[in-house]
Amino acid sequence: MLHIECPWCGFRDDAEFHYGGEAHITRPDPSTTLTDEKFSEYLFSKTNTKGLLLERWCHRSGCRRWFNVLRNTITNEILEVYPVTEKPSSKQGKETYERNWRRKSPPKKTPKTDEVK
Amino acid sequence: MIEKREKAKSRTSTHKENKYSLFSLAKNAVSKHKNWSQAWRSPELKPEYDIVVIGAGGHGLATAYYLAKEHGSKNIAVIDKGWLGGGNTGRNTTIIRSNYMWDESAGIYEHSLKLWETLSHELNFNTMFSQRGVLTLAHTEHELKEMTRRVEAIRLNGIDSEVLSPRAIKQIVPIIDINPQLRYPVMGGFIQRRGGTARHDAVAWGYARAADQLGVDIIQNCEVTGFNIKKGAITGVKTVKGEIKANKVGCVVAGHAGVVAEMAGFRLPIDSRPLQALVSEPIKPILDTVIMSNSVHMYVSQSDKGELVLGAGADSYNSYSQRGSLNIIEGMLAAAVELFPVFSRLRMLRSWGGIVDTCPDASPIISKTPVKNLYFNCGWGTGGFKATPGSGHVFADLIAKDEPNSIAAPFSLDRFVGGYLIDEHGAAGVAH
Ligand SMILES: Cc1cc2nc3c(=O)[nH]c(=O)nc-3n(C[C@H](O)[C@H](O)[C@H](O)COP(=O)(O)OP(=O)(O)OC[C@H]3O[C@@H](n4cnc5c(N)ncnc54)[C@H](O)[C@@H]3O)c2cc1C
Ligand SMILES: [Zn+2]
């Protein structure tokens, strides 16, 4: 059982939350140059890390707001909770963010600061 | 004592056929069952293999068995990070059926079911396959209509499937309440009579023993940590016991598919999630078929030992911790008691979890990969036990020929680019 701290409501059981999967995925530009491969990668490729994962949660049965979480998928330990519009600020969170393969091939012309819009 | 052990070792290391039979049973009974030889060897890892199969679950062992038996492949190893059958194969609730709606699914699951029907014979190992029927209940008008449509689709593929009235269900399951006033009335259901259960461990053991007898090396406690890839083709596998050369590698690691794919430099459309099950204390025979309910959300069967085996859905979040959330178990038990109030005073003995490899369309991946001579078989998620023989059979074919056969072809990875998804969420309303 995960014990998740909603930034607005405090600690609750995971049964109250909806899982939103991997965080910080940018929808590729719907331009004519967008290939099926790139769009498939956006839609279906999963990070599915065994270890530290940045992910999205929604407090569905509570305030119904979204937020991001840094969690260890081996131990289920939650290391950081931060707003969806921001990047993680803890050391491990930053490292995890930088390590993410999606960072290596950001869609063209997307300024870094816009990544989570 | 030591001498005896040595003797047993030398006997098994020649992997001479030692057939299980009434005769061998009688013979071993005379010596008080102390002289049975090991069912498979525990060989040392060799520096080079023609084919390496990663993952000694049912699927991996079956793959190796069919490679050796039907494709005459020699020099095969199956390597596992733990003990054989210790993954989802040894953790599942053993429901077997082939009543899936789409043609592609019918192809693979019915191919499996046909192999199940002769498997104990084929492997000379009792897999305890029991065609006790799998009965899915409908609790709403809509569900019943949807079910009727699915049954027709299934029958068009030549697979047995029947819609049942509440009274017919009551005859098969006397403990069910078919009172229409219930909160979740039983409005009907559908059954696949050829479906049923099998002993999960026996399937792994049977394939392991049969593969071993064909010369396959099964290496346990040998985690794969990376690959050697040259010019886009696989040349070897890195393990905790050292590097091995390999011409071809088949990867069948279920929940760890994403982790191993990452080692080879690509990603899969797979989320790894905990799926839990539990068993009750053993009781006298009360249920001789498998019951599933999507709306009340649980499934139950009774094992040969008398325990009720219960399961439901996977947890919603990714995790490798092999333990899910308690609310899933609470929901599962609430559902069981809602359907069968008579179960309410049973004590539960054990609960456990496995990490299942869920795919966006709830269908498996049996495929070539971006790396030449590296093949993946994964994405079976909550329901791959039933497919063990068929999956191994077609995967062996893919590895041997470097081309998927007509059963495997629809399950290739490129469906996620081309868009030809095989959406079977309907078939897996509750995980099984
Ligand atoms: C609780 C539960 C109930 C289920 N109920 C049903 C059911 O009723 N019916 C049904 O059809 N299916 C069911 N399933 C699903 C089914 O168990 C699986 O789909 C199926 O058993 C997968 O078999 P496998 O051989 O592919 O995987 P596994 O048996 O999991 O084997 C994979 C192996 O790979 C090994 N491995 C992983 N990483 C590495 C590495 N790096 N190096 C070496 N080895 C590695 C693991 O140790 C493991 O032994 C259930 C699953 C669970 C968890
Ligand atoms: Zn909240």
mmCIF file of C-alpha atoms and ligand atoms in Angstrom, chain A residues 50, chain B residues 53-62 79-97 100 109 116 196-197 200 204 219 221-226 237-239 251-257 259-260 263 273-278 290 292 299 309-312 322 332 352-357 377-388 391 431-432, ligand 1:
data_model
loop_
_atom_site.group_PDB
_atom_site.id
_atom_site.type_symbol
_atom_site.label_atom_id
_atom_site.label_comp_id
_atom_site.label_asym_id
_atom_site.label_seq_id
_atom_site.Cartn_x
_atom_site.Cartn_y
_atom_site.Cartn_z
ATOM 1 C CA LYS A 50 13.281 -0.546 -12.024
ATOM 2 C CA VAL B 53 17.001 -18.175 -23.804
ATOM 3 C CA ILE B 54 16.793 -15.651 -20.973
ATOM 4 C CA GLY B 55 14.140 -16.506 -18.385
ATOM 5 C CA ALA B 56 13.378 -19.993 -17.105
ATOM 6 C CA GLY B 57 9.671 -19.430 -16.660
ATOM 7 C CA GLY B 58 7.199 -21.681 -18.435
ATOM 8 C CA HIS B 59 7.483 -19.686 -21.659
ATOM 9 C CA GLY B 60 11.292 -19.723 -21.734
ATOM 10 C CA LEU B 61 11.547 -23.417 -20.907
ATOM 11 C CA ALA B 62 8.889 -24.278 -23.489
ATOM 12 C CA ILE B 79 19.356 -18.901 -17.912
ATOM 13 C CA ASP B 80 17.444 -17.382 -15.034
ATOM 14 C CA LYS B 81 18.308 -14.903 -12.348
ATOM 15 C CA GLY B 82 16.458 -16.956 -9.754
ATOM 16 C CA TRP B 83 15.141 -20.493 -9.690
ATOM 17 C CA LEU B 84 13.228 -21.978 -12.583
ATOM 18 C CA GLY B 85 9.526 -21.312 -12.444
ATOM 19 C CA GLY B 86 9.997 -18.764 -9.643
ATOM 20 C CA GLY B 87 8.549 -15.871 -11.632
ATOM 21 C CA ASN B 88 4.941 -15.446 -12.673
ATOM 22 C CA THR B 89 4.811 -19.070 -13.758
ATOM 23 C CA GLY B 90 4.947 -20.127 -10.107
ATOM 24 C CA ARG B 91 2.742 -17.292 -8.896
ATOM 25 C CA ASN B 92 -0.268 -17.408 -11.168
ATOM 26 C CA THR B 93 -3.772 -18.684 -10.581
ATOM 27 C CA THR B 94 -3.523 -21.156 -13.491
ATOM 28 C CA ILE B 95 -6.645 -20.340 -15.457
ATOM 29 C CA ILE B 96 -6.507 -21.717 -18.982
ATOM 30 C CA ARG B 97 -8.923 -20.829 -21.780
ATOM 31 C CA TYR B 100 -10.738 -14.509 -26.861
ATOM 32 C CA TYR B 109 -4.615 -19.079 -27.425
ATOM 33 C CA TRP B 116 -2.329 -28.340 -23.342
ATOM 34 C CA GLY B 196 -9.767 -25.103 -16.851
ATOM 35 C CA THR B 197 -6.632 -25.142 -14.745
ATOM 36 C CA HIS B 200 1.724 -24.209 -12.529
ATOM 37 C CA ALA B 204 7.751 -25.480 -15.564
ATOM 38 C CA ILE B 219 21.372 -22.412 -15.542
ATOM 39 C CA ASN B 221 20.881 -18.082 -10.253
ATOM 40 C CA CYS B 222 22.476 -16.452 -13.268
ATOM 41 C CA GLU B 223 21.199 -12.926 -13.839
ATOM 42 C CA VAL B 224 21.682 -11.312 -17.231
ATOM 43 C CA THR B 225 23.260 -7.883 -16.812
ATOM 44 C CA GLY B 226 23.883 -6.801 -20.404
ATOM 45 C CA VAL B 237 25.219 -12.095 -23.174
ATOM 46 C CA LYS B 238 26.747 -10.707 -19.993
ATOM 47 C CA THR B 239 25.756 -12.491 -16.826
ATOM 48 C CA CYS B 251 14.286 -13.051 -24.078
ATOM 49 C CA VAL B 252 11.261 -14.200 -22.044
ATOM 50 C CA VAL B 253 11.494 -12.336 -18.755
ATOM 51 C CA ALA B 254 7.876 -11.160 -18.235
ATOM 52 C CA GLY B 255 7.856 -8.269 -15.715
ATOM 53 C CA HIS B 256 11.521 -7.554 -16.372
ATOM 54 C CA ALA B 257 11.124 -7.197 -20.150
ATOM 55 C CA VAL B 259 14.716 -3.748 -17.846
ATOM 56 C CA VAL B 260 16.345 -6.241 -20.215
ATOM 57 C CA MET B 263 20.194 -3.256 -21.664
ATOM 58 C CA ARG B 273 2.771 -3.854 -12.337
ATOM 59 C CA PRO B 274 2.075 -6.001 -9.292
ATOM 60 C CA LEU B 275 -0.681 -8.587 -9.623
ATOM 61 C CA GLN B 276 -1.821 -10.351 -6.477
ATOM 62 C CA ALA B 277 -3.615 -13.558 -5.621
ATOM 63 C CA LEU B 278 -4.526 -15.419 -2.474
ATOM 64 C CA VAL B 290 -13.615 -21.646 -12.594
ATOM 65 C CA MET B 292 -15.146 -15.173 -13.164
ATOM 66 C CA TYR B 299 -12.368 -14.878 -10.066
ATOM 67 C CA VAL B 309 -7.697 -19.655 -5.266
ATOM 68 C CA LEU B 310 -8.783 -16.034 -5.678
ATOM 69 C CA GLY B 311 -7.604 -13.237 -7.880
ATOM 70 C CA ALA B 312 -8.646 -9.932 -9.378
ATOM 71 C CA GLN B 322 6.283 -8.036 -5.911
ATOM 72 C CA MET B 332 -11.204 -8.971 -4.212
ATOM 73 C CA TRP B 352 1.460 -12.983 -2.877
ATOM 74 C CA GLY B 353 2.254 -10.896 -5.884
ATOM 75 C CA GLY B 354 4.026 -11.188 -9.191
ATOM 76 C CA ILE B 355 5.212 -8.465 -11.539
ATOM 77 C CA VAL B 356 3.200 -8.596 -14.727
ATOM 78 C CA ASP B 357 4.214 -7.081 -18.045
ATOM 79 C CA ASN B 377 8.478 -12.676 -26.028
ATOM 80 C CA CYS B 378 6.664 -10.613 -23.416
ATOM 81 C CA GLY B 379 3.623 -8.489 -22.665
ATOM 82 C CA TRP B 380 1.474 -11.422 -21.560
ATOM 83 C CA GLY B 381 0.582 -9.365 -18.531
ATOM 84 C CA THR B 382 -2.061 -10.859 -16.316
ATOM 85 C CA GLY B 383 -2.916 -13.782 -18.574
ATOM 86 C CA GLY B 384 0.010 -15.625 -20.117
ATOM 87 C CA PHE B 385 0.044 -18.886 -18.202
ATOM 88 C CA LYS B 386 -2.675 -20.294 -20.451
ATOM 89 C CA ALA B 387 -0.462 -19.526 -23.432
ATOM 90 C CA THR B 388 2.690 -21.242 -22.143
ATOM 91 C CA SER B 391 3.908 -19.162 -26.872
ATOM 92 C CA ALA B 431 -6.999 -10.293 -14.680
ATOM 93 C CA HIS B 432 -6.393 -13.941 -15.441
HETATM 94 C C1 LIG C 1 -0.985 -13.410 -9.298
HETATM 95 C C2 LIG C 1 -0.993 -13.798 -10.738
HETATM 96 C C3 LIG C 1 -2.054 -14.511 -11.271
HETATM 97 C C4 LIG C 1 -2.063 -14.890 -12.616
HETATM 98 N N1 LIG C 1 -3.075 -15.650 -13.063
HETATM 99 C C5 LIG C 1 -3.074 -16.121 -14.335
HETATM 100 C C6 LIG C 1 -4.093 -17.028 -14.769
HETATM 101 O O1 LIG C 1 -4.989 -17.428 -14.012
HETATM 102 N N2 LIG C 1 -4.055 -17.465 -16.069
HETATM 103 C C7 LIG C 1 -3.078 -17.049 -16.933
HETATM 104 O O2 LIG C 1 -3.121 -17.451 -18.090
HETATM 105 N N3 LIG C 1 -2.077 -16.220 -16.533
HETATM 106 C C8 LIG C 1 -2.053 -15.748 -15.253
HETATM 107 N N4 LIG C 1 -1.044 -14.898 -14.832
HETATM 108 C C9 LIG C 1 -0.019 -14.454 -15.794
HETATM 109 C C10 LIG C 1 1.036 -15.524 -15.995
HETATM 110 O O3 LIG C 1 1.542 -15.935 -14.749
HETATM 111 C C11 LIG C 1 2.191 -15.030 -16.848
HETATM 112 O O4 LIG C 1 1.737 -14.349 -17.999
HETATM 113 C C12 LIG C 1 3.079 -16.178 -17.310
HETATM 114 O O5 LIG C 1 3.283 -17.101 -16.281
HETATM 115 C C13 LIG C 1 4.403 -15.631 -17.784
HETATM 116 O O6 LIG C 1 5.310 -16.678 -17.963
HETATM 117 P P1 LIG C 1 6.799 -16.368 -18.337
HETATM 118 O O7 LIG C 1 7.496 -17.653 -18.453
HETATM 119 O O8 LIG C 1 6.822 -15.458 -19.502
HETATM 120 O O9 LIG C 1 7.323 -15.469 -17.117
HETATM 121 P P2 LIG C 1 7.961 -15.843 -15.693
HETATM 122 O O10 LIG C 1 7.452 -17.117 -15.175
HETATM 123 O O11 LIG C 1 7.807 -14.632 -14.845
HETATM 124 O O12 LIG C 1 9.466 -16.069 -16.065
HETATM 125 C C14 LIG C 1 10.366 -15.012 -16.343
HETATM 126 C C15 LIG C 1 11.688 -15.377 -15.750
HETATM 127 O O13 LIG C 1 12.669 -14.430 -16.166
HETATM 128 C C16 LIG C 1 13.615 -14.313 -15.148
HETATM 129 N N5 LIG C 1 14.388 -13.079 -15.315
HETATM 130 C C17 LIG C 1 13.980 -11.791 -15.186
HETATM 131 N N6 LIG C 1 14.992 -10.934 -15.386
HETATM 132 C C18 LIG C 1 16.082 -11.685 -15.659
HETATM 133 C C19 LIG C 1 17.448 -11.382 -15.941
HETATM 134 N N7 LIG C 1 17.906 -10.122 -15.994
HETATM 135 N N8 LIG C 1 18.293 -12.411 -16.143
HETATM 136 C C20 LIG C 1 17.871 -13.695 -16.089
HETATM 137 N N9 LIG C 1 16.594 -14.038 -15.820
HETATM 138 C C21 LIG C 1 15.714 -13.050 -15.610
HETATM 139 C C22 LIG C 1 12.786 -14.345 -13.880
HETATM 140 O O14 LIG C 1 13.552 -14.742 -12.761
HETATM 141 C C23 LIG C 1 11.687 -15.351 -14.220
HETATM 142 O O15 LIG C 1 11.946 -16.638 -13.728
HETATM 143 C C24 LIG C 1 -0.998 -14.508 -13.478
HETATM 144 C C25 LIG C 1 0.080 -13.775 -12.956
HETATM 145 C C26 LIG C 1 0.102 -13.443 -11.604
HETATM 146 C C27 LIG C 1 1.285 -12.680 -11.056
#
